[in-house]
CSV table of C-alpha atoms and ligand atoms in Angstrom, one decimal:
chain,number,residue,atom,x,y,z
A,194,MET,CA,-52.4,-48.9,-20.2
A,195,VAL,CA,-51.5,-45.6,-18.4
A,196,LYS,CA,-48.6,-45.7,-16.1
A,197,THR,CA,-49.9,-43.2,-13.7
A,198,ASN,CA,-47.4,-44.3,-11.0
A,199,ARG,CA,-44.9,-42.2,-12.9
A,200,TYR,CA,-46.8,-39.1,-11.8
A,201,PRO,CA,-47.5,-37.7,-8.3
A,202,VAL,CA,-51.3,-38.3,-8.9
A,203,GLU,CA,-52.5,-38.0,-5.3
A,204,GLN,CA,-50.7,-34.7,-4.8
A,205,LEU,CA,-52.0,-33.4,-8.1
A,206,GLU,CA,-55.6,-34.4,-7.2
A,207,LYS,CA,-55.4,-32.5,-4.0
A,208,ARG,CA,-54.3,-29.3,-5.7
A,209,LEU,CA,-56.9,-28.9,-8.6
A,210,ALA,CA,-59.4,-26.6,-6.8
A,211,GLY,CA,-62.2,-29.0,-7.3
A,212,ALA,CA,-61.5,-30.0,-10.9
A,213,VAL,CA,-61.5,-33.7,-11.7
A,214,LEU,CA,-58.3,-35.5,-12.8
A,215,GLU,CA,-59.0,-38.1,-15.5
A,216,ARG,CA,-56.7,-40.8,-16.7
A,217,ASP,CA,-55.9,-42.1,-20.2
A,218,VAL,CA,-58.2,-39.7,-22.1
A,219,ALA,CA,-58.3,-39.8,-26.0
A,220,LEU,CA,-57.3,-36.4,-27.3
A,221,ALA,CA,-58.6,-36.8,-30.9
A,222,PRO,CA,-62.1,-35.5,-30.1
A,223,PHE,CA,-60.6,-32.4,-28.5
A,224,THR,CA,-58.9,-31.4,-31.8
A,225,THR,CA,-60.2,-30.1,-35.1
A,226,PHE,CA,-58.1,-32.7,-36.9
A,227,GLN,CA,-59.9,-35.4,-34.9
A,228,ILE,CA,-56.5,-37.2,-34.6
A,229,GLY,CA,-54.2,-38.1,-31.8
A,230,GLY,CA,-53.6,-40.7,-29.0
A,231,SER,CA,-54.4,-40.3,-25.3
A,232,ALA,CA,-53.1,-38.1,-22.6
A,233,ASP,CA,-51.9,-40.0,-19.5
A,234,LEU,CA,-53.7,-37.4,-17.3
A,235,PHE,CA,-56.4,-34.8,-18.3
A,236,VAL,CA,-58.2,-32.1,-16.4
A,237,ARG,CA,-60.8,-29.6,-17.5
A,238,ALA,CA,-60.2,-26.2,-15.9
A,239,ARG,CA,-63.6,-24.4,-15.9
A,240,THR,CA,-62.8,-21.4,-13.7
A,241,PRO,CA,-59.7,-19.1,-13.5
A,242,ASP,CA,-58.9,-20.6,-10.1
A,243,GLN,CA,-58.9,-24.1,-11.5
A,244,LEU,CA,-56.7,-23.0,-14.4
A,245,VAL,CA,-54.2,-21.4,-12.1
A,246,ALA,CA,-54.4,-24.4,-9.7
A,247,ALA,CA,-53.8,-27.0,-12.5
A,248,VAL,CA,-50.9,-25.1,-14.1
A,249,SER,CA,-49.3,-24.2,-10.8
A,250,ALA,CA,-49.5,-27.8,-9.5
A,251,ALA,CA,-48.1,-29.2,-12.7
A,252,ARG,CA,-45.2,-26.7,-12.6
A,253,GLU,CA,-44.4,-27.2,-9.0
A,254,LEU,CA,-44.7,-31.0,-9.0
A,255,GLY,CA,-42.6,-31.3,-12.2
A,256,VAL,CA,-45.4,-32.9,-14.3
A,257,PRO,CA,-45.0,-32.3,-18.1
A,258,HIS,CA,-48.1,-30.5,-19.2
A,259,PHE,CA,-49.8,-28.9,-22.2
A,260,LEU,CA,-52.5,-26.3,-22.2
A,261,LEU,CA,-55.2,-27.1,-24.7
A,262,GLY,CA,-57.7,-24.7,-26.2
A,263,ARG,CA,-60.1,-25.6,-29.0
A,264,GLY,CA,-57.3,-27.8,-30.5
A,265,ALA,CA,-57.5,-26.0,-33.8
A,266,ASN,CA,-53.9,-25.2,-34.4
A,267,ILE,CA,-52.2,-28.5,-33.2
A,268,LEU,CA,-51.5,-32.0,-34.4
A,269,VAL,CA,-51.4,-34.6,-31.5
A,270,ALA,CA,-49.1,-37.6,-32.0
A,271,ASP,CA,-50.6,-41.1,-32.4
A,272,ARG,CA,-48.8,-42.1,-29.2
A,273,GLY,CA,-50.5,-39.2,-27.4
A,274,PHE,CA,-49.0,-37.1,-24.6
A,275,ARG,CA,-47.0,-38.3,-21.6
A,276,GLY,CA,-48.1,-36.0,-18.9
A,277,LEU,CA,-51.1,-33.8,-18.0
A,278,VAL,CA,-53.3,-32.0,-20.6
A,279,ILE,CA,-55.1,-29.1,-19.1
A,280,ARG,CA,-58.1,-28.1,-21.2
A,281,SER,CA,-58.9,-24.4,-20.9
A,282,GLU,CA,-62.6,-24.3,-20.5
A,283,VAL,CA,-62.8,-21.1,-18.4
A,284,GLY,CA,-66.1,-19.5,-19.4
A,285,GLY,CA,-67.8,-16.3,-18.8
A,286,VAL,CA,-68.7,-13.3,-21.1
A,287,ARG,CA,-69.2,-10.1,-19.2
A,288,PHE,CA,-70.0,-6.6,-20.7
A,289,LEU,CA,-68.1,-4.0,-18.7
A,290,ASP,CA,-69.8,-1.0,-20.3
A,291,ASP,CA,-71.2,-0.1,-23.8
A,292,ILE,CA,-68.1,-1.1,-25.7
A,293,ARG,CA,-66.0,-3.4,-23.6
A,294,VAL,CA,-66.4,-7.1,-23.1
A,295,GLU,CA,-64.4,-9.5,-20.9
A,296,ALA,CA,-64.3,-13.2,-21.7
A,297,GLY,CA,-62.8,-16.2,-20.0
A,298,ALA,CA,-59.8,-17.8,-21.8
A,299,GLY,CA,-61.8,-20.9,-22.7
A,300,VAL,CA,-64.7,-19.0,-24.4
A,301,GLU,CA,-64.9,-19.9,-28.0
A,302,THR,CA,-64.6,-16.7,-30.1
A,303,TYR,CA,-66.7,-18.4,-32.7
A,304,PRO,CA,-69.6,-18.8,-32.3
A,305,ASP,CA,-70.1,-17.8,-28.7
A,306,LEU,CA,-68.2,-14.5,-28.3
A,307,ILE,CA,-69.1,-13.3,-31.8
A,308,GLN,CA,-72.7,-14.0,-31.3
A,309,ALA,CA,-72.8,-12.2,-28.0
A,310,THR,CA,-71.1,-9.1,-29.3
A,311,VAL,CA,-72.8,-8.9,-32.7
A,312,SER,CA,-76.2,-9.2,-31.2
A,313,ARG,CA,-75.4,-6.0,-29.2
A,314,GLY,CA,-74.3,-4.2,-32.3
A,315,LEU,CA,-70.6,-4.3,-31.4
A,316,GLY,CA,-68.0,-4.8,-34.2
A,317,GLY,CA,-64.4,-6.1,-34.0
A,318,LEU,CA,-64.6,-9.7,-33.3
A,319,HIS,CA,-67.0,-10.4,-36.2
A,320,HIS,CA,-64.1,-10.5,-38.7
A,321,PHE,CA,-63.1,-13.8,-37.2
A,322,VAL,CA,-66.3,-15.6,-37.9
A,323,GLY,CA,-65.9,-19.2,-39.0
A,324,ILE,CA,-62.5,-19.6,-37.3
A,325,PRO,CA,-62.4,-22.2,-34.5
A,326,SER,CA,-60.6,-20.8,-31.5
A,327,THR,CA,-60.7,-20.1,-27.8
A,328,VAL,CA,-59.9,-16.6,-26.5
A,329,GLY,CA,-56.5,-17.9,-25.1
A,330,GLY,CA,-55.6,-19.6,-28.4
A,331,ALA,CA,-56.5,-16.4,-30.3
A,332,LEU,CA,-54.1,-14.4,-28.3
A,333,TRP,CA,-51.4,-17.0,-28.5
A,334,GLN,CA,-51.5,-16.9,-32.4
A,335,ASN,CA,-52.7,-13.3,-32.8
A,336,LEU,CA,-55.8,-14.5,-34.7
A,337,HIS,CA,-56.1,-12.9,-38.1
A,338,PHE,CA,-58.1,-12.8,-41.2
A,339,LEU,CA,-57.8,-11.1,-44.6
A,340,SER,CA,-61.3,-9.8,-44.6
A,341,PRO,CA,-62.8,-10.1,-48.1
A,342,ALA,CA,-65.5,-7.6,-47.6
A,343,PRO,CA,-65.5,-4.7,-47.1
A,344,ALA,CA,-61.8,-4.5,-46.0
A,345,ARG,CA,-60.3,-6.9,-48.6
A,346,GLU,CA,-57.1,-5.0,-48.8
A,347,ARG,CA,-55.8,-5.7,-45.3
A,348,THR,CA,-55.5,-8.4,-42.7
A,349,VAL,CA,-57.4,-7.8,-39.5
A,350,PHE,CA,-55.6,-9.0,-36.3
A,351,ILE,CA,-57.1,-9.6,-32.9
A,352,GLU,CA,-54.5,-7.4,-31.3
A,353,GLU,CA,-56.3,-4.4,-32.8
A,354,ILE,CA,-59.3,-4.9,-30.4
A,355,LEU,CA,-57.5,-6.3,-27.4
A,356,GLU,CA,-57.4,-3.9,-24.4
A,357,SER,CA,-56.0,-6.0,-21.6
A,358,ALA,CA,-55.7,-9.5,-20.3
A,359,ARG,CA,-55.4,-11.3,-17.0
A,360,LEU,CA,-52.4,-13.7,-16.9
A,361,LEU,CA,-50.7,-16.3,-14.7
A,362,THR,CA,-47.1,-15.5,-15.6
A,363,GLU,CA,-44.3,-17.9,-16.1
A,364,GLU,CA,-43.0,-16.8,-12.7
A,365,GLY,CA,-46.4,-17.6,-11.0
A,366,GLU,CA,-47.7,-14.1,-10.6
A,367,LEU,CA,-51.2,-13.0,-11.3
A,368,LEU,CA,-51.0,-9.9,-13.5
A,369,THR,CA,-53.3,-7.7,-15.7
A,370,VAL,CA,-51.3,-6.6,-18.8
A,371,ASP,CA,-52.2,-4.3,-21.7
A,372,VAL,CA,-51.9,-5.1,-25.4
A,373,ASP,CA,-48.2,-4.0,-25.7
A,374,TYR,CA,-47.2,-6.7,-23.3
A,375,PHE,CA,-48.0,-9.3,-26.0
A,376,GLN,CA,-45.5,-8.0,-28.6
A,377,PHE,CA,-47.8,-9.3,-31.3
A,378,GLY,CA,-46.6,-10.3,-34.7
A,379,TYR,CA,-47.9,-12.4,-37.6
A,380,ASP,CA,-48.8,-15.8,-36.1
A,381,ASP,CA,-46.8,-14.7,-33.0
A,382,SER,CA,-47.1,-13.2,-29.5
A,383,ILE,CA,-45.1,-13.3,-26.2
A,384,LEU,CA,-47.0,-16.5,-25.4
A,385,HIS,CA,-44.8,-18.4,-27.9
A,386,HIS,CA,-41.7,-17.2,-26.0
A,387,ARG,CA,-42.8,-17.2,-22.3
A,388,ASP,CA,-44.9,-19.7,-20.4
A,389,ASP,CA,-47.6,-17.2,-19.5
A,390,ILE,CA,-51.2,-18.4,-19.3
A,391,VAL,CA,-54.1,-16.2,-20.3
A,392,LEU,CA,-57.0,-16.4,-17.8
A,393,SER,CA,-59.3,-13.8,-19.4
A,394,ALA,CA,-59.2,-11.0,-21.9
A,395,THR,CA,-60.9,-7.7,-22.4
A,396,PHE,CA,-61.8,-6.4,-25.9
A,397,ARG,CA,-62.7,-2.9,-26.9
A,398,LEU,CA,-65.3,-3.0,-29.6
A,399,GLU,CA,-67.0,-0.5,-31.9
A,400,PRO,CA,-70.7,0.2,-32.0
A,401,THR,CA,-71.7,-0.7,-35.6
A,402,PRO,CA,-75.1,-1.2,-37.3
A,403,ILE,CA,-76.0,-4.9,-37.1
A,404,GLU,CA,-76.7,-4.9,-40.9
A,405,GLU,CA,-73.1,-3.8,-41.5
A,406,LEU,CA,-71.8,-6.6,-39.3
A,407,ARG,CA,-74.0,-9.2,-40.9
A,408,GLU,CA,-72.8,-8.1,-44.3
A,409,VAL,CA,-69.1,-8.7,-43.3
A,410,ILE,CA,-70.1,-12.0,-41.6
A,411,ARG,CA,-71.9,-13.2,-44.8
A,412,GLY,CA,-69.0,-12.2,-47.0
A,413,ASN,CA,-66.4,-13.9,-44.8
A,414,LEU,CA,-68.4,-17.1,-44.4
A,415,SER,CA,-69.0,-17.4,-48.1
A,416,TRP,CA,-65.3,-16.7,-48.8
A,417,ARG,CA,-64.4,-19.5,-46.4
A,418,GLU,CA,-67.0,-21.9,-47.9
A,419,ASP,CA,-65.4,-21.5,-51.3
A,420,ARG,CA,-61.8,-22.1,-50.2
A,421,HIS,CA,-61.7,-23.8,-46.8
A,422,PRO,CA,-62.7,-27.3,-45.8
A,423,ASP,CA,-65.9,-27.8,-43.8
A,424,LEU,CA,-64.7,-29.2,-40.5
A,425,TRP,CA,-67.5,-31.7,-40.4
A,426,LEU,CA,-66.5,-33.2,-43.7
A,427,TYR,CA,-62.7,-32.6,-43.6
A,428,PRO,CA,-61.3,-32.3,-40.1
A,429,CYS,CA,-58.1,-30.2,-40.2
A,430,ALA,CA,-56.1,-27.5,-38.4
A,431,GLY,CA,-56.4,-24.7,-41.0
A,432,SER,CA,-53.2,-23.6,-42.6
A,433,ILE,CA,-50.2,-25.8,-42.0
A,434,PHE,CA,-47.3,-23.4,-42.9
A,435,LYS,CA,-46.7,-19.7,-42.3
A,436,LYS,CA,-46.6,-17.2,-45.2
A,437,ILE,CA,-43.1,-16.8,-46.5
A,438,ASP,CA,-41.8,-13.5,-47.9
A,439,GLY,CA,-45.4,-12.4,-48.2
A,440,ILE,CA,-46.2,-15.4,-50.4
A,441,GLY,CA,-48.9,-17.9,-49.3
A,442,ALA,CA,-47.5,-21.4,-48.7
A,443,GLY,CA,-50.5,-22.9,-50.5
A,444,ARG,CA,-49.4,-21.2,-53.8
A,445,LEU,CA,-45.9,-22.7,-53.5
A,446,ILE,CA,-47.2,-26.2,-52.7
A,447,ASP,CA,-49.7,-26.0,-55.5
A,448,GLU,CA,-46.9,-25.0,-57.9
A,449,CYS,CA,-45.2,-28.2,-57.0
A,450,GLY,CA,-48.2,-30.2,-58.1
A,451,LEU,CA,-49.1,-31.5,-54.7
A,452,LYS,CA,-52.7,-30.2,-54.4
A,453,GLY,CA,-55.0,-33.2,-53.9
A,454,TYR,CA,-52.1,-35.5,-53.1
A,455,VAL,CA,-53.3,-38.3,-50.8
A,456,HIS,CA,-51.4,-40.5,-48.3
A,457,GLY,CA,-53.3,-43.1,-46.3
A,458,GLY,CA,-56.3,-41.3,-44.7
A,459,ALA,CA,-54.8,-37.8,-45.1
A,460,GLY,CA,-54.7,-35.5,-48.1
A,461,ILE,CA,-53.5,-32.1,-49.2
A,462,PHE,CA,-56.9,-30.3,-49.6
A,463,HIS,CA,-58.0,-30.1,-53.2
A,464,LYS,CA,-59.1,-26.5,-52.9
A,465,HIS,CA,-56.3,-25.1,-50.8
A,466,ALA,CA,-52.8,-26.7,-50.8
A,467,ASN,CA,-51.7,-25.2,-47.5
A,468,ILE,CA,-54.3,-27.3,-45.7
A,469,VAL,CA,-54.0,-31.0,-44.9
A,470,VAL,CA,-57.3,-32.8,-44.2
A,471,ASN,CA,-58.3,-35.9,-42.4
A,472,LEU,CA,-60.2,-37.8,-45.1
A,473,GLY,CA,-61.3,-40.4,-42.6
A,474,GLY,CA,-59.2,-42.4,-40.1
A,475,ALA,CA,-56.0,-40.5,-40.8
A,476,THR,CA,-53.1,-40.9,-38.4
A,477,ALA,CA,-50.8,-38.2,-37.2
A,478,GLU,CA,-48.0,-40.0,-38.9
A,479,GLU,CA,-49.8,-39.7,-42.2
A,480,VAL,CA,-50.4,-36.0,-41.7
A,481,ARG,CA,-46.8,-35.6,-40.7
A,482,TYR,CA,-45.7,-37.4,-43.9
A,483,LEU,CA,-47.6,-34.9,-46.1
A,484,VAL,CA,-46.3,-31.9,-44.1
A,485,ASP,CA,-42.7,-33.1,-44.6
A,486,LEU,CA,-43.3,-33.9,-48.2
A,487,ALA,CA,-44.7,-30.4,-48.9
A,488,ARG,CA,-41.9,-28.7,-47.0
A,489,ASP,CA,-39.1,-30.8,-48.7
A,490,THR,CA,-40.6,-30.5,-52.2
A,491,VAL,CA,-41.0,-26.7,-52.0
A,492,LEU,CA,-37.4,-26.4,-50.7
A,493,GLU,CA,-36.0,-28.6,-53.4
A,494,ARG,CA,-38.0,-27.2,-56.4
A,495,LEU,CA,-38.5,-23.5,-55.4
A,496,GLY,CA,-35.9,-22.8,-52.8
A,497,TYR,CA,-38.3,-21.6,-50.1
A,498,GLU,CA,-38.0,-23.0,-46.5
A,499,LEU,CA,-41.5,-23.4,-45.2
A,500,GLU,CA,-42.1,-23.2,-41.5
A,501,PRO,CA,-45.1,-24.9,-39.9
A,502,GLU,CA,-47.7,-22.7,-38.2
A,503,ILE,CA,-49.2,-25.6,-36.3
A,504,THR,CA,-47.7,-27.1,-33.2
A,505,PHE,CA,-46.8,-30.8,-32.9
A,506,ILE,CA,-47.8,-32.2,-29.5
A,507,GLY,CA,-46.4,-35.5,-28.1
A,508,GLU,CA,-43.8,-37.9,-29.5
A,509,PHE,CA,-43.5,-38.1,-33.3
B,850,FAD,C1,-60.8,-24.7,-40.4
B,850,FAD,C2,-59.7,-23.8,-39.7
B,850,FAD,C3,-59.6,-22.5,-40.2
B,850,FAD,C4,-58.6,-21.6,-39.6
B,850,FAD,N1,-58.5,-20.3,-40.1
B,850,FAD,C5,-57.7,-19.5,-39.4
B,850,FAD,C6,-57.6,-18.1,-39.9
B,850,FAD,O1,-58.3,-17.7,-40.8
B,850,FAD,N2,-56.8,-17.3,-39.2
B,850,FAD,C7,-56.1,-17.7,-38.1
B,850,FAD,O2,-55.3,-16.9,-37.5
B,850,FAD,N3,-56.1,-19.0,-37.7
B,850,FAD,C8,-56.9,-19.9,-38.3
B,850,FAD,N4,-56.9,-21.2,-37.9
B,850,FAD,C9,-56.1,-21.7,-36.8
B,850,FAD,C10,-56.7,-21.6,-35.4
B,850,FAD,O3,-58.1,-21.4,-35.5
B,850,FAD,C11,-56.1,-20.5,-34.5
B,850,FAD,O4,-54.7,-20.7,-34.4
B,850,FAD,C12,-56.7,-20.5,-33.1
B,850,FAD,O5,-56.4,-19.3,-32.5
B,850,FAD,C13,-56.3,-21.7,-32.3
B,850,FAD,O6,-56.9,-21.5,-31.0
B,850,FAD,P1,-57.2,-22.8,-30.1
B,850,FAD,O7,-58.0,-22.4,-28.9
B,850,FAD,O8,-57.7,-23.9,-30.9
B,850,FAD,O9,-55.7,-23.2,-29.6
B,850,FAD,P2,-55.1,-24.6,-29.5
B,850,FAD,O10,-54.9,-25.2,-30.9
B,850,FAD,O11,-55.8,-25.5,-28.6
B,850,FAD,O12,-53.6,-24.3,-28.9
B,850,FAD,C14,-52.7,-23.5,-29.7
B,850,FAD,C15,-51.7,-22.9,-28.7
B,850,FAD,O13,-52.3,-21.9,-27.9
B,850,FAD,C16,-51.9,-22.2,-26.5
B,850,FAD,N5,-53.0,-21.7,-25.7
B,850,FAD,C17,-54.3,-22.1,-25.7
B,850,FAD,N6,-55.0,-21.4,-24.7
B,850,FAD,C18,-54.1,-20.7,-24.0
B,850,FAD,C19,-54.2,-19.8,-22.9
B,850,FAD,N7,-55.3,-19.6,-22.2
B,850,FAD,N8,-53.0,-19.2,-22.5
B,850,FAD,C20,-51.9,-19.4,-23.1
B,850,FAD,N9,-51.7,-20.2,-24.2
B,850,FAD,C21,-52.8,-20.8,-24.7
B,850,FAD,C22,-51.8,-23.7,-26.5
B,850,FAD,O14,-51.0,-24.1,-25.3
B,850,FAD,C23,-51.1,-23.9,-27.8
B,850,FAD,O15,-49.7,-23.7,-27.7
B,850,FAD,C24,-57.9,-22.1,-38.5
B,850,FAD,C25,-58.0,-23.4,-38.0
B,850,FAD,C26,-59.0,-24.2,-38.6
B,850,FAD,C27,-59.2,-25.6,-38.1
């Protein structure tokens, strides 16, 4: 039972620029893990105005809030989230000229934005095929991929094609910023350190023969198919831990003999030890148990202190 009387619901509702405030909404279906309890309050922000309105209202009324994208890099607690979850669904893909595209923060990079740009013979975003993400989430994490073909030798980051972004800043200002503002790093950007909200982003792409783009897409998808879980069969949040000293966490977890280890409905993926999968009906507690087990075992046996890449939302 949601105790909505702990929140200024009427004031919130008046300030949502037409978006609908929902109560007691299960979050599991909004995450790629398919795990997690309910949010007391939930709103879908479909336009930049609605996103600005929801975040500003929550900030000013002191309502705890979390901005949700595709839910591909988070684990939501079984007890859910006490406060307002704002789902970023800001759409809109607009080509500004022959090489630049602007997309709303809630546009899914894959398949929507990649399809739209590849079909125009524009390269850049195609490297990130097969990775679930919204535009906002991609900037938050500096989406990246070690492209197997033809650029196997290096990791491609989304910062390389970002030109500018429209933000609601932590201070409540509306600003257009360039790529330097984000101070991108590996799995890192200014968005980890400041409560800025991406409203839209503009990418500068490269005219490329479609056949060349298709070849990279085919290569990346088949690489993923061999090593990564299919989300339909094995819901998950991708890699759990960051690389450490350039070494993949999966290799270290595997060295400790934990690949394929199962706890309740959750398991360390049998093909890739840095991924925990929901084998059916897994709870967040069970996933958390495996995350802790992997971290503690690697520290004890190999001396590496693994740091999670995913964010834990709600009370654990
Ligand atoms: C099967 C699978 C494979 C994956 N492979 C890769 C991979 O190869 N490379 C890689 O880099 N990642 C990978 N990931 C991780 C994930 O896809 C990325 O981290 C993705 O960018 C997350 O985006 P999201 O929209 O789902 O964000 P969410 O998980 O919903 O949120 C993540 C964070 O972003 C913040 N956020 C979301 N929108 C905004 C916004 N508009 N403004 C400010 N902050 C915002 C949220 O508040 C939250 O803190 C994989 C995940 C899965 C499930």
